[in-house]
Short mmCIF file of C-alpha atoms in Angstrom, two decimals:
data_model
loop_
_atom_site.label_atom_id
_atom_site.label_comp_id
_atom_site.label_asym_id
_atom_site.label_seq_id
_atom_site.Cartn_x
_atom_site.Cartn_y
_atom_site.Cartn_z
CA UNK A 1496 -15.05 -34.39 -5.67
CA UNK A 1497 -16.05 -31.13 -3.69
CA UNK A 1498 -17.02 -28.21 -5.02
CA UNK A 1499 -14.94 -24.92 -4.20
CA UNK A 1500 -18.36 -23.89 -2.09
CA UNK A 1501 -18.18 -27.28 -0.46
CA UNK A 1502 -14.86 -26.82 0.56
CA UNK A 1503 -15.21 -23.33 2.00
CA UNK A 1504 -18.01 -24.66 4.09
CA UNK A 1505 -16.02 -27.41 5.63
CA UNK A 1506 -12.75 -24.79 6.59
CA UNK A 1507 -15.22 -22.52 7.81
CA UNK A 1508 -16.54 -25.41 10.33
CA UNK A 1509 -12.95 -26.20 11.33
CA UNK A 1510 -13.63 -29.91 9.65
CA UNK A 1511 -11.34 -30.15 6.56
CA UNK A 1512 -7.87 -30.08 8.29
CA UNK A 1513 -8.98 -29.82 11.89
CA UNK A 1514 -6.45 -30.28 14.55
CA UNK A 1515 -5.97 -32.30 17.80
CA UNK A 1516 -4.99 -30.67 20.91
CA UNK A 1517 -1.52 -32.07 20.31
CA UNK A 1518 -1.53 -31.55 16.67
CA UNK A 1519 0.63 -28.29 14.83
CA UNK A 1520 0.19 -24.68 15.71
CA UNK A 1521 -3.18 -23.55 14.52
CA UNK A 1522 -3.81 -22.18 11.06
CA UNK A 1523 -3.23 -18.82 10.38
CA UNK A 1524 -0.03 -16.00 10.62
CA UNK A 1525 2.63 -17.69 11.95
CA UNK A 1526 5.38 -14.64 12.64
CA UNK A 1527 5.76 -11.03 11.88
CA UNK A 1528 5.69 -9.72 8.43
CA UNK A 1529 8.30 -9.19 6.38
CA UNK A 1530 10.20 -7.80 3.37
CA UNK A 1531 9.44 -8.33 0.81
CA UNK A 1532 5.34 -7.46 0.41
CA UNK A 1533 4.88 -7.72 3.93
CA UNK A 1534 5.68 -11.69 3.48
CA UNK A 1535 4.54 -13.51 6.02
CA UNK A 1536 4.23 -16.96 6.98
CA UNK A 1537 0.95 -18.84 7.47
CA UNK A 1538 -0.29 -22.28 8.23
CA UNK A 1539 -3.53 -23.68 5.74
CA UNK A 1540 -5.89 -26.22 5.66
CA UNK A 1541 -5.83 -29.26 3.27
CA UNK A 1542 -8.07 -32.24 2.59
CA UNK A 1543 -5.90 -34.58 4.25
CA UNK A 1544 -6.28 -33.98 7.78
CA UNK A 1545 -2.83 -35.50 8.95
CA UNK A 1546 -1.08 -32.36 6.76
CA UNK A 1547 -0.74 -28.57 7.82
CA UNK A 1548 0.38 -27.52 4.54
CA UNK A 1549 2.92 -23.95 4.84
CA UNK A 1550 2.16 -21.27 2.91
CA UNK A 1551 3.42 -17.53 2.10
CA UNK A 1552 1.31 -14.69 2.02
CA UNK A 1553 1.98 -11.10 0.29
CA UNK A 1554 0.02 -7.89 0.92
CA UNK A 1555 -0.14 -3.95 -0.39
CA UNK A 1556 0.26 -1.44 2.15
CA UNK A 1557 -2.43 -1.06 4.86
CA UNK A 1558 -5.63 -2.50 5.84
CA UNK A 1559 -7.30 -3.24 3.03
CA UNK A 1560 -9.70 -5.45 1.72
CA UNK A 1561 -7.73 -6.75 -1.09
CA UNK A 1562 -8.33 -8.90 -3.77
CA UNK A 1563 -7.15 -12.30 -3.30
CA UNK A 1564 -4.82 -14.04 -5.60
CA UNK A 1565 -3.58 -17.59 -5.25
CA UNK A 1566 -0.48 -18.98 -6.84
CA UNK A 1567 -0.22 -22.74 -7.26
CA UNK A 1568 2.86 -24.44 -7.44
CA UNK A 1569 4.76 -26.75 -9.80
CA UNK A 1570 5.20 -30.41 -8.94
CA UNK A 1571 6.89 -33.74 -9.87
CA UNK A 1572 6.05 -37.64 -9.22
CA UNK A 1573 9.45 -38.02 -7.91
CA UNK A 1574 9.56 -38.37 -4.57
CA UNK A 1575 12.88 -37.45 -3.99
CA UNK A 1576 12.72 -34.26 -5.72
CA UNK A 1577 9.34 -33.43 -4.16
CA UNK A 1578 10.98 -34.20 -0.96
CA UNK A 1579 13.84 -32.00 -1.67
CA UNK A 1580 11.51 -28.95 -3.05
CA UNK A 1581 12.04 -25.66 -1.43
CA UNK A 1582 8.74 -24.03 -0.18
CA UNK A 1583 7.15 -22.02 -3.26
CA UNK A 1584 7.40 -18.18 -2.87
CA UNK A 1585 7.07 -17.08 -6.53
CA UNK A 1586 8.77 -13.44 -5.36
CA UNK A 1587 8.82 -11.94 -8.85
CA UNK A 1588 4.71 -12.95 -9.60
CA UNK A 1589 4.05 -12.03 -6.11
CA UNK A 1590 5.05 -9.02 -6.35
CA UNK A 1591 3.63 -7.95 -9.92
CA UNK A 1592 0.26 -8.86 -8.45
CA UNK A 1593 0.85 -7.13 -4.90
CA UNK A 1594 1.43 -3.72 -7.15
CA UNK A 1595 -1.75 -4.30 -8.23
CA UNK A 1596 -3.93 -4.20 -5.47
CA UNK A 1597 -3.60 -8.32 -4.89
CA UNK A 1598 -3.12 -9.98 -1.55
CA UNK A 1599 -1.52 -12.96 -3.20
CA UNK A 1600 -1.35 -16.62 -0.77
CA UNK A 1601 1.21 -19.52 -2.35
CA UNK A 1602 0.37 -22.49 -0.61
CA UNK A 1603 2.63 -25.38 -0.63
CA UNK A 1604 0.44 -28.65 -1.08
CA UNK A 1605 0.81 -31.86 0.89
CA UNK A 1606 3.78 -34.54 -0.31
CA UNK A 1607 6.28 -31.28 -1.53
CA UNK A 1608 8.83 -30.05 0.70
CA UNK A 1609 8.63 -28.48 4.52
CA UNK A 1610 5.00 -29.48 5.02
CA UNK A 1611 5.08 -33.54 3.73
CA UNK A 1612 2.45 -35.99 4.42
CA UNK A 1613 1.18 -38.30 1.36
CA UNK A 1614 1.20 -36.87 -1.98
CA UNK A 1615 -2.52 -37.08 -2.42
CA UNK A 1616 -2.44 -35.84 -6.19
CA UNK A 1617 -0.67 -38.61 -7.31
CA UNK A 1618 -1.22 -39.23 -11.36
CA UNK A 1619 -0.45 -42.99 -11.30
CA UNK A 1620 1.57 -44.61 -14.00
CA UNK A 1621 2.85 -43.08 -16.99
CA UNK A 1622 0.83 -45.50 -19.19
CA UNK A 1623 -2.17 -45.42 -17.02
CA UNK A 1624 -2.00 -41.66 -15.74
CA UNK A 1625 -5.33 -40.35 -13.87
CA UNK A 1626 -4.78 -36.82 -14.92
CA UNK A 1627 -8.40 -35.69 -14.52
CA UNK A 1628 -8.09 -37.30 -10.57
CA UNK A 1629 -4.88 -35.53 -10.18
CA UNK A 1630 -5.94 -32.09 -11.73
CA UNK A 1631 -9.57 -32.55 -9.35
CA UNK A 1632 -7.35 -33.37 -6.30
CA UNK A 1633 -4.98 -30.67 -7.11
CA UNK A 1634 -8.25 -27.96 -7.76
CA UNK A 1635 -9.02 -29.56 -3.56
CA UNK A 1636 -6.09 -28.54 -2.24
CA UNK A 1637 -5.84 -25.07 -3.73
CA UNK A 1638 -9.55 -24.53 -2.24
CA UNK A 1639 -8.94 -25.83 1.06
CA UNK A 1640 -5.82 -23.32 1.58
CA UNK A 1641 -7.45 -20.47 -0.08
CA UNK A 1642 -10.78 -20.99 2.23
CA UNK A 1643 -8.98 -20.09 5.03
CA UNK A 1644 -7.81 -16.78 3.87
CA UNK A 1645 -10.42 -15.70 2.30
CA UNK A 1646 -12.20 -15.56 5.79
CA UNK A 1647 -10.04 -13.10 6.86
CA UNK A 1648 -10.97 -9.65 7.14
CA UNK A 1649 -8.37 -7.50 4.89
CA UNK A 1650 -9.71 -9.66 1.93
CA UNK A 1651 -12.44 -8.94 0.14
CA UNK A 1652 -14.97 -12.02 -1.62
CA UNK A 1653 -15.05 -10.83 -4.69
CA UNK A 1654 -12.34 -10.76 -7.71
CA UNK A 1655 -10.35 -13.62 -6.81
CA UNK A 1656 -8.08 -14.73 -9.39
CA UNK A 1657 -6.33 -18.31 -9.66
CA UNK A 1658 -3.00 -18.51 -11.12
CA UNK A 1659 -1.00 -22.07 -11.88
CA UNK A 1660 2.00 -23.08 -12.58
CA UNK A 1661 2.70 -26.64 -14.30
CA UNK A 1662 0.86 -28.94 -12.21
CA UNK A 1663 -1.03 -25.97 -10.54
CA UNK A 1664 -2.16 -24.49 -13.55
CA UNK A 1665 -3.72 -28.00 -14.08
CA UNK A 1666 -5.32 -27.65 -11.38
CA UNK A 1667 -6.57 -24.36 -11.70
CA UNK A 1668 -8.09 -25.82 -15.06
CA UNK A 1669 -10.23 -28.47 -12.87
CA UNK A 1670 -11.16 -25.12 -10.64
CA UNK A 1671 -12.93 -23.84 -13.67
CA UNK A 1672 -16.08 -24.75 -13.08
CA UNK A 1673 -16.77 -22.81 -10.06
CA UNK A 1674 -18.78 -19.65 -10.46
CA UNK A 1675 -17.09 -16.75 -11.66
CA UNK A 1676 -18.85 -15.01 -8.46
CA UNK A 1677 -16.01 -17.87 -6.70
CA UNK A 1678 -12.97 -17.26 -9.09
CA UNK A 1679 -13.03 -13.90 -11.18
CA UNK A 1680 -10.42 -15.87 -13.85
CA UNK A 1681 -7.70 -18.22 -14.29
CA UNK A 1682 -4.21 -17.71 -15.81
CA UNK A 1683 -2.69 -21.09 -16.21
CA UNK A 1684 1.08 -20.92 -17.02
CA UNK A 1685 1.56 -24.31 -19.26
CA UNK A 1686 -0.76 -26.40 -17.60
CA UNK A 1687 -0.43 -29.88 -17.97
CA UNK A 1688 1.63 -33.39 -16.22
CA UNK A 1689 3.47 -35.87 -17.15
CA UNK A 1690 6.07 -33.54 -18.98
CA UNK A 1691 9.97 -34.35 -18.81
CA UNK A 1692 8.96 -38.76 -19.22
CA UNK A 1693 11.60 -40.28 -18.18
CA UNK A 1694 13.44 -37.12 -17.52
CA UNK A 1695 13.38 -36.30 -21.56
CA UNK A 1696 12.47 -33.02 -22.69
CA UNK A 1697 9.13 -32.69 -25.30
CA UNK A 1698 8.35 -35.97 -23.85
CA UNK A 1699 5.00 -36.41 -22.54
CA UNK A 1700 3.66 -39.37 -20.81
CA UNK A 1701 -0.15 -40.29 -22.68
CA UNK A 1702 -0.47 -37.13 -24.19
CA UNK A 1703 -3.45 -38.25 -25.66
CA UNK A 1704 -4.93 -39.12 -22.26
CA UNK A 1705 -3.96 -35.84 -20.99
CA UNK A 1706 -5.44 -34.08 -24.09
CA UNK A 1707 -9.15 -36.41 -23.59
CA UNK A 1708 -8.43 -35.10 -20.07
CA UNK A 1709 -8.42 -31.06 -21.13
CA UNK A 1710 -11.37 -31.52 -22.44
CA UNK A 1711 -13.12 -33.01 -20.13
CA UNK A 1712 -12.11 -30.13 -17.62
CA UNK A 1713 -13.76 -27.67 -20.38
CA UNK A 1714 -17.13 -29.40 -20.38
CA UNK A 1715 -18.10 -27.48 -17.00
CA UNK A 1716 -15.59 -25.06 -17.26
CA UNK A 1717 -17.67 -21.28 -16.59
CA UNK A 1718 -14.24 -18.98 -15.35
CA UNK A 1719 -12.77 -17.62 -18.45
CA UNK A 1720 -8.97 -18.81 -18.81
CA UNK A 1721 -5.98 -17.49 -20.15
CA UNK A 1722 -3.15 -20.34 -21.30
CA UNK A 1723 0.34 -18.89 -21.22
CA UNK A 1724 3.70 -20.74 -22.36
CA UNK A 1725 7.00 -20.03 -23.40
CA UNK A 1726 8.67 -20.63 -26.67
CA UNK A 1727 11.24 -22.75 -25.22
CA UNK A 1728 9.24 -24.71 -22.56
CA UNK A 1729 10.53 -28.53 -23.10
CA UNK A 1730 7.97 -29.78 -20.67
CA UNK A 1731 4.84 -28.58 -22.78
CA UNK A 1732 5.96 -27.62 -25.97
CA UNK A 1733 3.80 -24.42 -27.29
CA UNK A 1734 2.52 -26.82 -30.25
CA UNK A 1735 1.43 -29.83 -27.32
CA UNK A 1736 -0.33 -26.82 -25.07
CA UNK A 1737 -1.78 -25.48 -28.26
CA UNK A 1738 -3.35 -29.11 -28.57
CA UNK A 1739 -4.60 -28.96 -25.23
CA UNK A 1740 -6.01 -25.50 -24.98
CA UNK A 1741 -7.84 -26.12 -28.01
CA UNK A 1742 -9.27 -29.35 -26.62
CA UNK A 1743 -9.90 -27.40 -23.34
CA UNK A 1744 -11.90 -24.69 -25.55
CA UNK A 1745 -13.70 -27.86 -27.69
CA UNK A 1746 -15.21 -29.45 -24.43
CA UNK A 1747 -16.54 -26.11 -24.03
CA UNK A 1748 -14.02 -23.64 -21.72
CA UNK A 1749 -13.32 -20.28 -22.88
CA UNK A 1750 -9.67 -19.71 -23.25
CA UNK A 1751 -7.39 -17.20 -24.83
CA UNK A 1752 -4.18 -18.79 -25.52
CA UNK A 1753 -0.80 -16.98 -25.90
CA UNK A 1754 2.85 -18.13 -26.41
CA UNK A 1755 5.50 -15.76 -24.96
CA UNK A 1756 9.32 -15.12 -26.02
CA UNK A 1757 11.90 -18.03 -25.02
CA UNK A 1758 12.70 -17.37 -21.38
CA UNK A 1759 16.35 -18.43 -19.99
CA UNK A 1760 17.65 -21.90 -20.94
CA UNK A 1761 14.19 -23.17 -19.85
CA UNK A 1762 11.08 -21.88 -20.41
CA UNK A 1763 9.24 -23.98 -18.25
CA UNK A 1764 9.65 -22.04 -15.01
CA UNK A 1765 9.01 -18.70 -16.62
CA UNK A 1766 6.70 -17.61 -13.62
CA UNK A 1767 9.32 -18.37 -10.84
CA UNK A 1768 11.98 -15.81 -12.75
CA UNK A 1769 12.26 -11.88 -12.61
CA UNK A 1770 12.67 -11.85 -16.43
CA UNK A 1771 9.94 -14.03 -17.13
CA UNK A 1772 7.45 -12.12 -15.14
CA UNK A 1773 8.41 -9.06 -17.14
CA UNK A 1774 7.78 -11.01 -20.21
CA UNK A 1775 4.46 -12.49 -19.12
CA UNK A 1776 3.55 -8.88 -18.07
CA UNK A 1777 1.56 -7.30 -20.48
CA UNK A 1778 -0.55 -10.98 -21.20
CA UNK A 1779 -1.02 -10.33 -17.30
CA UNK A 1780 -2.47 -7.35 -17.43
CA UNK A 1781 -4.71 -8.39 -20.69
CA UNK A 1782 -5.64 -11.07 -18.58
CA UNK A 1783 -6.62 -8.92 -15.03
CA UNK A 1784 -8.43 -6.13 -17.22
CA UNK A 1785 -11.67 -7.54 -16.80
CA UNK A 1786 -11.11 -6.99 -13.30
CA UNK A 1787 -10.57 -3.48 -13.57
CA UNK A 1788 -13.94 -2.41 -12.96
CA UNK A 1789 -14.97 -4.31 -10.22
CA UNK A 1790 -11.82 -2.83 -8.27
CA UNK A 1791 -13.26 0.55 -9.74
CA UNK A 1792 -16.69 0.22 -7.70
CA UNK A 1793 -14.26 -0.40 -4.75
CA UNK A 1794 -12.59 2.36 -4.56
#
């Protein structure tokens, strides 16, 4: 398992993700900017060096530095559907953070979508799930792209927050115990895997695996986390992600934990959805106010 220092180190010597002479285009901007945010498409490292995985990055106006925040993606064990995924952009979040003063990087990770290669946070079995290997793997990936941009110039090292989505915010639980000098905080929309088993809603595969597994992440957990779901979210029911905060907080992680109103026919992708950003908004800014006052020495 690498540390998020560990993994910085290695994209800043070009060895996690290197590339042959005859390999991809090289990591970085990959076309003009665009609307809207000043979108613009990049190329990031990933622990598996046979995968360039493609992200999206979103800026404010001008130079900068900005604070960094990373959005990671949803995900499924079905390889079809991960196959078939469409590259994460997250618009609506995106932009909400972007008005804030965020440069904000969604990285697609390797086995979903455009950038393929082998799905490296695989969970295993529904029986047998390795949901602390998966969440660890997942925590890899999100470091590896984010080391890259974090190099760059119009971002400054300090204030970066981590925000997951399903199987990202599961991740971003596993990234809790960097240094909060690292990651400023986490907002995890309903973390957790093995939701929809067997394609049934409020059907969980293990659940008492994945709740051993919550704690566990909490044991070395030092970047304060706030746990957001939706009323109607089938996939982690607010009573299951209750469970599993509370587990997170018992091994030892500070989280505050909120449920928001229903949103659409399926709360579950609440983050990916105009009206669910508005919804999550003022948890949002609850959750970034800590931050206010290092972006207040910036200015």
């Amino acid at each position: 398992m690498h540390s998020f220092k560990l993994i910085l180190a290695l994209v800043a010597l070009g060895i996690v993700g290197s590339q042959t002479a005859t390999a991809q285009p090289p990591f970085g901007a990959q076309g003009a900017e665009g609307e809207p945010n000043r979108m613009q498409q990049w190329l990031v490292p990933s622990p598996d060096l046979a995968t360039t995985p493609h992200a999206l990055l979103f800026r404010p106006p001008g130079d900068g530095p900005f604070r960094l925040a990373v959005i990671a993606h949803a995900s499924t064990q079905n390889v079809l559907r991960r196959a078939q995924m469409p590259q994460p952009e997250y618009r609506a979040l995106a932009g909400w953070l972007v008005a804030r003063g965020f440069a904000v990087l969604v990285p697609e990770r390797p086995g979903h979508g455009a950038t393929g290669g082998k799905y490296l946070e695989d969970q295993g079995g529904c029986d047998e799930a390795d949901y602390i290997g998966a969440g660890r793997v997942t925590a890899d990936e999100i470091a590896a792209a984010v080391g890259l941009v974090r190099k760059q110039g119009f971002i400054r090292q300090d204030g970066m927050v981590v925000i997951g989505h399903s199987a990202g915010a599961w991740g971003a639980l596993a990234l809790a115990r960097e240094s909060p000098r690292d990651i400023a905080a986490i907002i995890a929309f309903a973390p957790g895997r093995g939701g929809h088993a067997n394609d049934l809603p409020n059907q969980v595969c293990a659940p008492h695996t994945l709740l051993s597994a919550a704690a566990e992440f909490g044991k070395a957990a030092r970047v304060p986390v706030t746990w957001l779901v939706a009323a109607n979210d089938s996939y982690f029911s607010p009573t299951l992600s209750k469970q599993l905060a509370d587990a997170f907080r018992g091994g030892g992680g500070k989280v505050e934990f909120r449920v928001l109103a229903a949103s659409g026919s399926e709360g579950h992708w609440l983050p990916e959805t105009e009206a669910g950003v508005k919804i999550a908004g003022p948890e949002l800014d609850r959750a970034l106010k800590a931050l206010a006052p290092i972006a207040a020495k910036k200015r």
